[in-house]
Amino acid sequence: MDAWQKLEIVSKVVAAILIPLTIAYLGNEVATANKQRDSETKFVEIATAILSKEPTAGQTQDSKNLRKWAVEVIDRFSGVPMPRETAEALIQTTALPQVGNAAVPTESQPDAPGTWGVVFGGDPTLDAAKFEVTKTAEKMGIGPGVIFRRSGSFRSVKVYVSRAEAEDAAGKARAVRPSAYVVNMSIWCPTSTEKGGYFECSAP
């Protein structure tokens, strides 16, 4: 038996041993990765549920800490870094926008009655909100907005007659403020009272 034949035999023996071990190792790695992914998905679902609720005025520190944890979970596992101002808005003043098929109007699903608004800011003070509805709105290219005080927060809103217009403006707004979202004003702020420089929503 020459050297080449010996080498061929040794190679086959090594392959017979290593290939099953490699397959077993890779299979274990895939299973571990799938378990990790399932765990991350569960955390994201919990975090989304927490942030989908509107933060209340004068929320407790425990509530803020819980929302902060939820923001960190989404920021870590979404794969898209969240701007600091967006994270702060979700903790302090803004609910996470709801995404679903019901949010897209079609020919068989006409706009609900009422006006539509693009909510692109939430601030604790009126002065900060005035900057948002002028300078920030100008930067977004949507024109001056209106301030509504809702749930203890001064919200920056651009109001439109149709949902299609609001959705178009929301796309522009999200280029500057990713947390911007569209609302039906008749539901979001059904009645309001004009105050000095803003509108006070009577509900919620």
JSON list of C-alpha atoms in Angstrom, two decimals:
[
{"chain": "A", "resi": 1, "resn": "MET", "atom": "CA", "xyz": [0.00, 0.00, 0.00]},
{"chain": "A", "resi": 2, "resn": "ASP", "atom": "CA", "xyz": [1.54, 3.25, -1.11]},
{"chain": "A", "resi": 3, "resn": "ALA", "atom": "CA", "xyz": [1.40, 6.61, 0.68]},
{"chain": "A", "resi": 4, "resn": "TRP", "atom": "CA", "xyz": [-1.49, 7.93, -1.41]},
{"chain": "A", "resi": 5, "resn": "GLN", "atom": "CA", "xyz": [-3.68, 4.96, -0.56]},
{"chain": "A", "resi": 6, "resn": "LYS", "atom": "CA", "xyz": [-2.89, 5.34, 3.16]},
{"chain": "A", "resi": 7, "resn": "LEU", "atom": "CA", "xyz": [-3.71, 9.06, 2.97]},
{"chain": "A", "resi": 8, "resn": "GLU", "atom": "CA", "xyz": [-7.01, 8.31, 1.25]},
{"chain": "A", "resi": 9, "resn": "ILE", "atom": "CA", "xyz": [-7.99, 5.78, 3.94]},
{"chain": "A", "resi": 10, "resn": "VAL", "atom": "CA", "xyz": [-7.06, 8.18, 6.75]},
{"chain": "A", "resi": 11, "resn": "SER", "atom": "CA", "xyz": [-9.04, 10.98, 5.09]},
{"chain": "A", "resi": 12, "resn": "LYS", "atom": "CA", "xyz": [-12.14, 8.80, 4.84]},
{"chain": "A", "resi": 13, "resn": "VAL", "atom": "CA", "xyz": [-11.86, 7.79, 8.49]},
{"chain": "A", "resi": 14, "resn": "VAL", "atom": "CA", "xyz": [-11.45, 11.39, 9.62]},
{"chain": "A", "resi": 15, "resn": "ALA", "atom": "CA", "xyz": [-14.38, 12.50, 7.46]},
{"chain": "A", "resi": 16, "resn": "ALA", "atom": "CA", "xyz": [-16.55, 9.69, 8.83]},
{"chain": "A", "resi": 17, "resn": "ILE", "atom": "CA", "xyz": [-15.86, 10.96, 12.35]},
{"chain": "A", "resi": 18, "resn": "LEU", "atom": "CA", "xyz": [-15.90, 14.73, 11.82]},
{"chain": "A", "resi": 19, "resn": "ILE", "atom": "CA", "xyz": [-18.89, 15.12, 9.49]},
{"chain": "A", "resi": 20, "resn": "PRO", "atom": "CA", "xyz": [-21.49, 13.72, 11.97]},
{"chain": "A", "resi": 21, "resn": "LEU", "atom": "CA", "xyz": [-19.93, 15.78, 14.77]},
{"chain": "A", "resi": 22, "resn": "THR", "atom": "CA", "xyz": [-20.08, 18.93, 12.63]},
{"chain": "A", "resi": 23, "resn": "ILE", "atom": "CA", "xyz": [-23.70, 18.30, 11.65]},
{"chain": "A", "resi": 24, "resn": "ALA", "atom": "CA", "xyz": [-24.64, 17.73, 15.31]},
{"chain": "A", "resi": 25, "resn": "TYR", "atom": "CA", "xyz": [-22.85, 20.92, 16.35]},
{"chain": "A", "resi": 26, "resn": "LEU", "atom": "CA", "xyz": [-24.51, 23.03, 13.66]},
{"chain": "A", "resi": 27, "resn": "GLY", "atom": "CA", "xyz": [-27.91, 21.56, 14.48]},
{"chain": "A", "resi": 28, "resn": "ASN", "atom": "CA", "xyz": [-27.44, 22.48, 18.12]},
{"chain": "A", "resi": 29, "resn": "GLU", "atom": "CA", "xyz": [-26.39, 26.01, 17.17]},
{"chain": "A", "resi": 30, "resn": "VAL", "atom": "CA", "xyz": [-29.48, 26.46, 14.99]},
{"chain": "A", "resi": 31, "resn": "ALA", "atom": "CA", "xyz": [-31.77, 25.16, 17.76]},
{"chain": "A", "resi": 32, "resn": "THR", "atom": "CA", "xyz": [-30.15, 27.52, 20.28]},
{"chain": "A", "resi": 33, "resn": "ALA", "atom": "CA", "xyz": [-30.52, 30.47, 17.90]},
{"chain": "A", "resi": 34, "resn": "ASN", "atom": "CA", "xyz": [-34.20, 29.63, 17.32]},
{"chain": "A", "resi": 35, "resn": "LYS", "atom": "CA", "xyz": [-34.85, 29.49, 21.07]},
{"chain": "A", "resi": 36, "resn": "GLN", "atom": "CA", "xyz": [-33.09, 32.82, 21.50]},
{"chain": "A", "resi": 37, "resn": "ARG", "atom": "CA", "xyz": [-35.15, 34.34, 18.69]},
{"chain": "A", "resi": 38, "resn": "ASP", "atom": "CA", "xyz": [-38.40, 33.06, 20.24]},
{"chain": "A", "resi": 39, "resn": "SER", "atom": "CA", "xyz": [-37.42, 34.55, 23.57]},
{"chain": "A", "resi": 40, "resn": "GLU", "atom": "CA", "xyz": [-36.61, 37.91, 21.97]},
{"chain": "A", "resi": 41, "resn": "THR", "atom": "CA", "xyz": [-39.96, 37.90, 20.16]},
{"chain": "A", "resi": 42, "resn": "LYS", "atom": "CA", "xyz": [-41.81, 37.37, 23.44]},
{"chain": "A", "resi": 43, "resn": "PHE", "atom": "CA", "xyz": [-39.96, 40.27, 25.07]},
{"chain": "A", "resi": 44, "resn": "VAL", "atom": "CA", "xyz": [-40.78, 42.54, 22.11]},
{"chain": "A", "resi": 45, "resn": "GLU", "atom": "CA", "xyz": [-44.47, 41.57, 22.31]},
{"chain": "A", "resi": 46, "resn": "ILE", "atom": "CA", "xyz": [-44.54, 42.45, 26.03]},
{"chain": "A", "resi": 47, "resn": "ALA", "atom": "CA", "xyz": [-42.71, 45.74, 25.41]},
{"chain": "A", "resi": 48, "resn": "THR", "atom": "CA", "xyz": [-45.08, 46.66, 22.56]},
{"chain": "A", "resi": 49, "resn": "ALA", "atom": "CA", "xyz": [-48.11, 45.99, 24.77]},
{"chain": "A", "resi": 50, "resn": "ILE", "atom": "CA", "xyz": [-46.69, 48.29, 27.47]},
{"chain": "A", "resi": 51, "resn": "LEU", "atom": "CA", "xyz": [-45.90, 51.15, 25.09]},
{"chain": "A", "resi": 52, "resn": "SER", "atom": "CA", "xyz": [-49.17, 50.91, 23.16]},
{"chain": "A", "resi": 53, "resn": "LYS", "atom": "CA", "xyz": [-50.97, 52.36, 26.18]},
{"chain": "A", "resi": 54, "resn": "GLU", "atom": "CA", "xyz": [-51.10, 56.15, 26.47]},
{"chain": "A", "resi": 55, "resn": "PRO", "atom": "CA", "xyz": [-48.90, 57.40, 29.34]},
{"chain": "A", "resi": 56, "resn": "THR", "atom": "CA", "xyz": [-51.04, 59.08, 31.99]},
{"chain": "A", "resi": 57, "resn": "ALA", "atom": "CA", "xyz": [-50.48, 62.57, 33.34]},
{"chain": "A", "resi": 58, "resn": "GLY", "atom": "CA", "xyz": [-48.34, 62.48, 36.45]},
{"chain": "A", "resi": 59, "resn": "GLN", "atom": "CA", "xyz": [-47.32, 58.86, 35.93]},
{"chain": "A", "resi": 60, "resn": "THR", "atom": "CA", "xyz": [-45.39, 57.26, 38.76]},
{"chain": "A", "resi": 61, "resn": "GLN", "atom": "CA", "xyz": [-41.66, 56.58, 38.64]},
{"chain": "A", "resi": 62, "resn": "ASP", "atom": "CA", "xyz": [-42.40, 52.86, 38.51]},
{"chain": "A", "resi": 63, "resn": "SER", "atom": "CA", "xyz": [-44.50, 53.44, 35.38]},
{"chain": "A", "resi": 64, "resn": "LYS", "atom": "CA", "xyz": [-41.71, 55.48, 33.78]},
{"chain": "A", "resi": 65, "resn": "ASN", "atom": "CA", "xyz": [-39.16, 52.77, 34.61]},
{"chain": "A", "resi": 66, "resn": "LEU", "atom": "CA", "xyz": [-41.41, 50.12, 33.04]},
{"chain": "A", "resi": 67, "resn": "ARG", "atom": "CA", "xyz": [-41.82, 52.16, 29.84]},
{"chain": "A", "resi": 68, "resn": "LYS", "atom": "CA", "xyz": [-38.07, 52.82, 29.78]},
{"chain": "A", "resi": 69, "resn": "TRP", "atom": "CA", "xyz": [-37.42, 49.07, 29.97]},
{"chain": "A", "resi": 70, "resn": "ALA", "atom": "CA", "xyz": [-39.91, 48.48, 27.13]},
{"chain": "A", "resi": 71, "resn": "VAL", "atom": "CA", "xyz": [-38.19, 51.12, 24.97]},
{"chain": "A", "resi": 72, "resn": "GLU", "atom": "CA", "xyz": [-34.79, 49.51, 25.60]},
{"chain": "A", "resi": 73, "resn": "VAL", "atom": "CA", "xyz": [-36.14, 46.08, 24.61]},
{"chain": "A", "resi": 74, "resn": "ILE", "atom": "CA", "xyz": [-37.54, 47.36, 21.30]},
{"chain": "A", "resi": 75, "resn": "ASP", "atom": "CA", "xyz": [-34.43, 49.41, 20.62]},
{"chain": "A", "resi": 76, "resn": "ARG", "atom": "CA", "xyz": [-32.22, 46.35, 21.21]},
{"chain": "A", "resi": 77, "resn": "PHE", "atom": "CA", "xyz": [-34.15, 43.75, 19.24]},
{"chain": "A", "resi": 78, "resn": "SER", "atom": "CA", "xyz": [-35.76, 45.77, 16.44]},
{"chain": "A", "resi": 79, "resn": "GLY", "atom": "CA", "xyz": [-32.49, 46.14, 14.51]},
{"chain": "A", "resi": 80, "resn": "VAL", "atom": "CA", "xyz": [-33.19, 49.85, 13.95]},
{"chain": "A", "resi": 81, "resn": "PRO", "atom": "CA", "xyz": [-31.62, 52.30, 16.45]},
{"chain": "A", "resi": 82, "resn": "MET", "atom": "CA", "xyz": [-34.19, 54.53, 18.12]},
{"chain": "A", "resi": 83, "resn": "PRO", "atom": "CA", "xyz": [-33.43, 58.27, 18.31]},
{"chain": "A", "resi": 84, "resn": "ARG", "atom": "CA", "xyz": [-33.12, 59.61, 21.85]},
{"chain": "A", "resi": 85, "resn": "GLU", "atom": "CA", "xyz": [-36.02, 62.06, 21.39]},
{"chain": "A", "resi": 86, "resn": "THR", "atom": "CA", "xyz": [-38.28, 59.25, 20.17]},
{"chain": "A", "resi": 87, "resn": "ALA", "atom": "CA", "xyz": [-37.38, 57.06, 23.15]},
{"chain": "A", "resi": 88, "resn": "GLU", "atom": "CA", "xyz": [-38.04, 59.95, 25.55]},
{"chain": "A", "resi": 89, "resn": "ALA", "atom": "CA", "xyz": [-41.41, 60.67, 23.91]},
{"chain": "A", "resi": 90, "resn": "LEU", "atom": "CA", "xyz": [-42.49, 57.03, 24.29]},
{"chain": "A", "resi": 91, "resn": "ILE", "atom": "CA", "xyz": [-41.51, 57.09, 27.97]},
{"chain": "A", "resi": 92, "resn": "GLN", "atom": "CA", "xyz": [-43.05, 60.44, 28.84]},
{"chain": "A", "resi": 93, "resn": "THR", "atom": "CA", "xyz": [-45.89, 61.44, 26.51]},
{"chain": "A", "resi": 94, "resn": "THR", "atom": "CA", "xyz": [-46.59, 59.26, 23.49]},
{"chain": "A", "resi": 95, "resn": "ALA", "atom": "CA", "xyz": [-48.10, 55.83, 22.88]},
{"chain": "A", "resi": 96, "resn": "LEU", "atom": "CA", "xyz": [-46.55, 53.48, 20.35]},
{"chain": "A", "resi": 97, "resn": "PRO", "atom": "CA", "xyz": [-48.49, 53.80, 17.06]},
{"chain": "A", "resi": 98, "resn": "GLN", "atom": "CA", "xyz": [-50.69, 50.83, 16.23]},
{"chain": "A", "resi": 99, "resn": "VAL", "atom": "CA", "xyz": [-49.96, 49.16, 12.90]},
{"chain": "A", "resi": 100, "resn": "GLY", "atom": "CA", "xyz": [-52.46, 46.87, 11.21]},
{"chain": "A", "resi": 101, "resn": "ASN", "atom": "CA", "xyz": [-54.63, 46.30, 8.18]},
{"chain": "A", "resi": 102, "resn": "ALA", "atom": "CA", "xyz": [-57.36, 48.50, 9.66]},
{"chain": "A", "resi": 103, "resn": "ALA", "atom": "CA", "xyz": [-55.04, 51.48, 9.44]},
{"chain": "A", "resi": 104, "resn": "VAL", "atom": "CA", "xyz": [-54.96, 51.41, 5.62]},
{"chain": "A", "resi": 105, "resn": "PRO", "atom": "CA", "xyz": [-58.03, 52.82, 3.90]},
{"chain": "A", "resi": 106, "resn": "THR", "atom": "CA", "xyz": [-59.19, 51.07, 0.71]},
{"chain": "A", "resi": 107, "resn": "GLU", "atom": "CA", "xyz": [-61.93, 51.61, -1.86]},
{"chain": "A", "resi": 108, "resn": "SER", "atom": "CA", "xyz": [-64.16, 49.21, 0.07]},
{"chain": "A", "resi": 109, "resn": "GLN", "atom": "CA", "xyz": [-63.28, 50.91, 3.36]},
{"chain": "A", "resi": 110, "resn": "PRO", "atom": "CA", "xyz": [-63.90, 54.68, 3.13]},
{"chain": "A", "resi": 111, "resn": "ASP", "atom": "CA", "xyz": [-62.50, 57.18, 5.60]},
{"chain": "A", "resi": 112, "resn": "ALA", "atom": "CA", "xyz": [-64.27, 57.32, 8.93]},
{"chain": "A", "resi": 113, "resn": "PRO", "atom": "CA", "xyz": [-66.13, 60.61, 9.47]},
{"chain": "A", "resi": 114, "resn": "GLY", "atom": "CA", "xyz": [-64.23, 63.53, 10.96]},
{"chain": "A", "resi": 115, "resn": "THR", "atom": "CA", "xyz": [-60.88, 65.17, 10.43]},
{"chain": "A", "resi": 116, "resn": "TRP", "atom": "CA", "xyz": [-57.51, 63.47, 10.68]},
{"chain": "A", "resi": 117, "resn": "GLY", "atom": "CA", "xyz": [-54.39, 64.58, 12.48]},
{"chain": "A", "resi": 118, "resn": "VAL", "atom": "CA", "xyz": [-50.68, 63.82, 12.33]},
{"chain": "A", "resi": 119, "resn": "VAL", "atom": "CA", "xyz": [-49.36, 63.81, 15.90]},
{"chain": "A", "resi": 120, "resn": "PHE", "atom": "CA", "xyz": [-45.65, 64.54, 15.71]},
{"chain": "A", "resi": 121, "resn": "GLY", "atom": "CA", "xyz": [-44.72, 65.78, 19.16]},
{"chain": "A", "resi": 122, "resn": "GLY", "atom": "CA", "xyz": [-45.57, 65.74, 22.84]},
{"chain": "A", "resi": 123, "resn": "ASP", "atom": "CA", "xyz": [-44.09, 68.21, 25.32]},
{"chain": "A", "resi": 124, "resn": "PRO", "atom": "CA", "xyz": [-44.54, 69.06, 28.99]},
{"chain": "A", "resi": 125, "resn": "THR", "atom": "CA", "xyz": [-44.58, 72.83, 28.32]},
{"chain": "A", "resi": 126, "resn": "LEU", "atom": "CA", "xyz": [-46.51, 75.07, 25.94]},
{"chain": "A", "resi": 127, "resn": "ASP", "atom": "CA", "xyz": [-43.37, 76.92, 24.83]},
{"chain": "A", "resi": 128, "resn": "ALA", "atom": "CA", "xyz": [-41.71, 73.69, 23.73]},
{"chain": "A", "resi": 129, "resn": "ALA", "atom": "CA", "xyz": [-44.83, 72.71, 21.79]},
{"chain": "A", "resi": 130, "resn": "LYS", "atom": "CA", "xyz": [-44.94, 76.12, 20.07]},
{"chain": "A", "resi": 131, "resn": "PHE", "atom": "CA", "xyz": [-41.44, 75.45, 18.75]},
{"chain": "A", "resi": 132, "resn": "GLU", "atom": "CA", "xyz": [-42.58, 72.07, 17.46]},
{"chain": "A", "resi": 133, "resn": "VAL", "atom": "CA", "xyz": [-45.63, 73.35, 15.54]},
{"chain": "A", "resi": 134, "resn": "THR", "atom": "CA", "xyz": [-43.58, 76.10, 13.88]},
{"chain": "A", "resi": 135, "resn": "LYS", "atom": "CA", "xyz": [-39.89, 75.29, 13.43]},
{"chain": "A", "resi": 136, "resn": "THR", "atom": "CA", "xyz": [-40.09, 71.49, 13.51]},
{"chain": "A", "resi": 137, "resn": "ALA", "atom": "CA", "xyz": [-43.22, 71.42, 11.33]},
{"chain": "A", "resi": 138, "resn": "GLU", "atom": "CA", "xyz": [-41.48, 73.70, 8.83]},
{"chain": "A", "resi": 139, "resn": "LYS", "atom": "CA", "xyz": [-38.51, 71.34, 8.76]},
{"chain": "A", "resi": 140, "resn": "MET", "atom": "CA", "xyz": [-40.90, 68.46, 8.05]},
{"chain": "A", "resi": 141, "resn": "GLY", "atom": "CA", "xyz": [-42.42, 70.37, 5.16]},
{"chain": "A", "resi": 142, "resn": "ILE", "atom": "CA", "xyz": [-46.01, 70.02, 6.39]},
{"chain": "A", "resi": 143, "resn": "GLY", "atom": "CA", "xyz": [-46.74, 73.62, 7.39]},
{"chain": "A", "resi": 144, "resn": "PRO", "atom": "CA", "xyz": [-47.64, 75.07, 10.81]},
{"chain": "A", "resi": 145, "resn": "GLY", "atom": "CA", "xyz": [-49.40, 72.74, 13.21]},
{"chain": "A", "resi": 146, "resn": "VAL", "atom": "CA", "xyz": [-51.86, 73.14, 16.08]},
{"chain": "A", "resi": 147, "resn": "ILE", "atom": "CA", "xyz": [-51.32, 72.41, 19.77]},
{"chain": "A", "resi": 148, "resn": "PHE", "atom": "CA", "xyz": [-53.74, 70.14, 21.65]},
{"chain": "A", "resi": 149, "resn": "ARG", "atom": "CA", "xyz": [-53.34, 69.44, 25.35]},
{"chain": "A", "resi": 150, "resn": "ARG", "atom": "CA", "xyz": [-54.21, 65.80, 25.97]},
{"chain": "A", "resi": 151, "resn": "SER", "atom": "CA", "xyz": [-53.45, 63.53, 28.94]},
{"chain": "A", "resi": 152, "resn": "GLY", "atom": "CA", "xyz": [-51.40, 66.30, 30.51]},
{"chain": "A", "resi": 153, "resn": "SER", "atom": "CA", "xyz": [-49.15, 66.73, 27.48]},
{"chain": "A", "resi": 154, "resn": "PHE", "atom": "CA", "xyz": [-49.02, 69.46, 24.84]},
{"chain": "A", "resi": 155, "resn": "ARG", "atom": "CA", "xyz": [-49.32, 67.56, 21.55]},
{"chain": "A", "resi": 156, "resn": "SER", "atom": "CA", "xyz": [-48.15, 68.98, 18.23]},
{"chain": "A", "resi": 157, "resn": "VAL", "atom": "CA", "xyz": [-50.70, 68.12, 15.55]},
{"chain": "A", "resi": 158, "resn": "LYS", "atom": "CA", "xyz": [-51.22, 68.90, 11.87]},
{"chain": "A", "resi": 159, "resn": "VAL", "atom": "CA", "xyz": [-54.92, 68.53, 11.00]},
{"chain": "A", "resi": 160, "resn": "TYR", "atom": "CA", "xyz": [-56.23, 67.39, 7.59]},
{"chain": "A", "resi": 161, "resn": "VAL", "atom": "CA", "xyz": [-59.66, 66.86, 6.05]},
{"chain": "A", "resi": 162, "resn": "SER", "atom": "CA", "xyz": [-58.88, 63.40, 4.61]},
{"chain": "A", "resi": 163, "resn": "ARG", "atom": "CA", "xyz": [-56.92, 60.44, 5.86]},
{"chain": "A", "resi": 164, "resn": "ALA", "atom": "CA", "xyz": [-55.02, 60.21, 2.59]},
{"chain": "A", "resi": 165, "resn": "GLU", "atom": "CA", "xyz": [-53.62, 63.71, 3.13]},
{"chain": "A", "resi": 166, "resn": "ALA", "atom": "CA", "xyz": [-52.75, 62.86, 6.73]},
{"chain": "A", "resi": 167, "resn": "GLU", "atom": "CA", "xyz": [-50.94, 59.65, 5.75]},
{"chain": "A", "resi": 168, "resn": "ASP", "atom": "CA", "xyz": [-48.96, 61.54, 3.11]},
{"chain": "A", "resi": 169, "resn": "ALA", "atom": "CA", "xyz": [-47.96, 64.19, 5.65]},
{"chain": "A", "resi": 170, "resn": "ALA", "atom": "CA", "xyz": [-47.11, 61.52, 8.22]},
{"chain": "A", "resi": 171, "resn": "GLY", "atom": "CA", "xyz": [-44.56, 60.08, 5.80]},
{"chain": "A", "resi": 172, "resn": "LYS", "atom": "CA", "xyz": [-42.87, 63.47, 5.61]},
{"chain": "A", "resi": 173, "resn": "ALA", "atom": "CA", "xyz": [-43.05, 63.96, 9.36]},
{"chain": "A", "resi": 174, "resn": "ARG", "atom": "CA", "xyz": [-41.46, 60.58, 10.10]},
{"chain": "A", "resi": 175, "resn": "ALA", "atom": "CA", "xyz": [-38.37, 61.59, 8.13]},
{"chain": "A", "resi": 176, "resn": "VAL", "atom": "CA", "xyz": [-37.71, 64.03, 10.98]},
{"chain": "A", "resi": 177, "resn": "ARG", "atom": "CA", "xyz": [-39.71, 62.46, 13.82]},
{"chain": "A", "resi": 178, "resn": "PRO", "atom": "CA", "xyz": [-40.06, 58.67, 13.41]},
{"chain": "A", "resi": 179, "resn": "SER", "atom": "CA", "xyz": [-42.65, 58.48, 16.21]},
{"chain": "A", "resi": 180, "resn": "ALA", "atom": "CA", "xyz": [-45.21, 60.59, 14.26]},
{"chain": "A", "resi": 181, "resn": "TYR", "atom": "CA", "xyz": [-48.57, 58.84, 13.79]},
{"chain": "A", "resi": 182, "resn": "VAL", "atom": "CA", "xyz": [-52.03, 59.43, 12.33]},
{"chain": "A", "resi": 183, "resn": "VAL", "atom": "CA", "xyz": [-55.20, 59.75, 14.43]},
{"chain": "A", "resi": 184, "resn": "ASN", "atom": "CA", "xyz": [-58.90, 60.24, 13.79]},
{"chain": "A", "resi": 185, "resn": "MET", "atom": "CA", "xyz": [-59.51, 63.55, 15.54]},
{"chain": "A", "resi": 186, "resn": "SER", "atom": "CA", "xyz": [-63.15, 62.71, 16.31]},
{"chain": "A", "resi": 187, "resn": "ILE", "atom": "CA", "xyz": [-61.88, 59.80, 18.43]},
{"chain": "A", "resi": 188, "resn": "TRP", "atom": "CA", "xyz": [-58.53, 61.12, 19.62]},
{"chain": "A", "resi": 189, "resn": "CYS", "atom": "CA", "xyz": [-59.93, 64.52, 20.73]},
{"chain": "A", "resi": 190, "resn": "PRO", "atom": "CA", "xyz": [-63.72, 64.44, 20.20]},
{"chain": "A", "resi": 191, "resn": "THR", "atom": "CA", "xyz": [-64.35, 67.81, 21.85]},
{"chain": "A", "resi": 192, "resn": "SER", "atom": "CA", "xyz": [-61.96, 70.60, 22.74]},
{"chain": "A", "resi": 193, "resn": "THR", "atom": "CA", "xyz": [-61.93, 74.07, 24.26]},
{"chain": "A", "resi": 194, "resn": "GLU", "atom": "CA", "xyz": [-59.75, 76.86, 22.90]},
{"chain": "A", "resi": 195, "resn": "LYS", "atom": "CA", "xyz": [-57.30, 78.19, 25.46]},
{"chain": "A", "resi": 196, "resn": "GLY", "atom": "CA", "xyz": [-54.44, 80.65, 25.24]},
{"chain": "A", "resi": 197, "resn": "GLY", "atom": "CA", "xyz": [-52.46, 79.28, 22.29]},
{"chain": "A", "resi": 198, "resn": "TYR", "atom": "CA", "xyz": [-53.77, 75.71, 22.37]},
{"chain": "A", "resi": 199, "resn": "PHE", "atom": "CA", "xyz": [-56.89, 73.50, 22.49]},
{"chain": "A", "resi": 200, "resn": "GLU", "atom": "CA", "xyz": [-57.76, 71.53, 25.63]},
{"chain": "A", "resi": 201, "resn": "CYS", "atom": "CA", "xyz": [-59.16, 68.08, 24.83]},
{"chain": "A", "resi": 202, "resn": "SER", "atom": "CA", "xyz": [-62.07, 67.23, 27.11]},
{"chain": "A", "resi": 203, "resn": "ALA", "atom": "CA", "xyz": [-61.50, 63.51, 26.70]},
{"chain": "A", "resi": 204, "resn": "PRO", "atom": "CA", "xyz": [-59.80, 61.37, 27.55]}
]
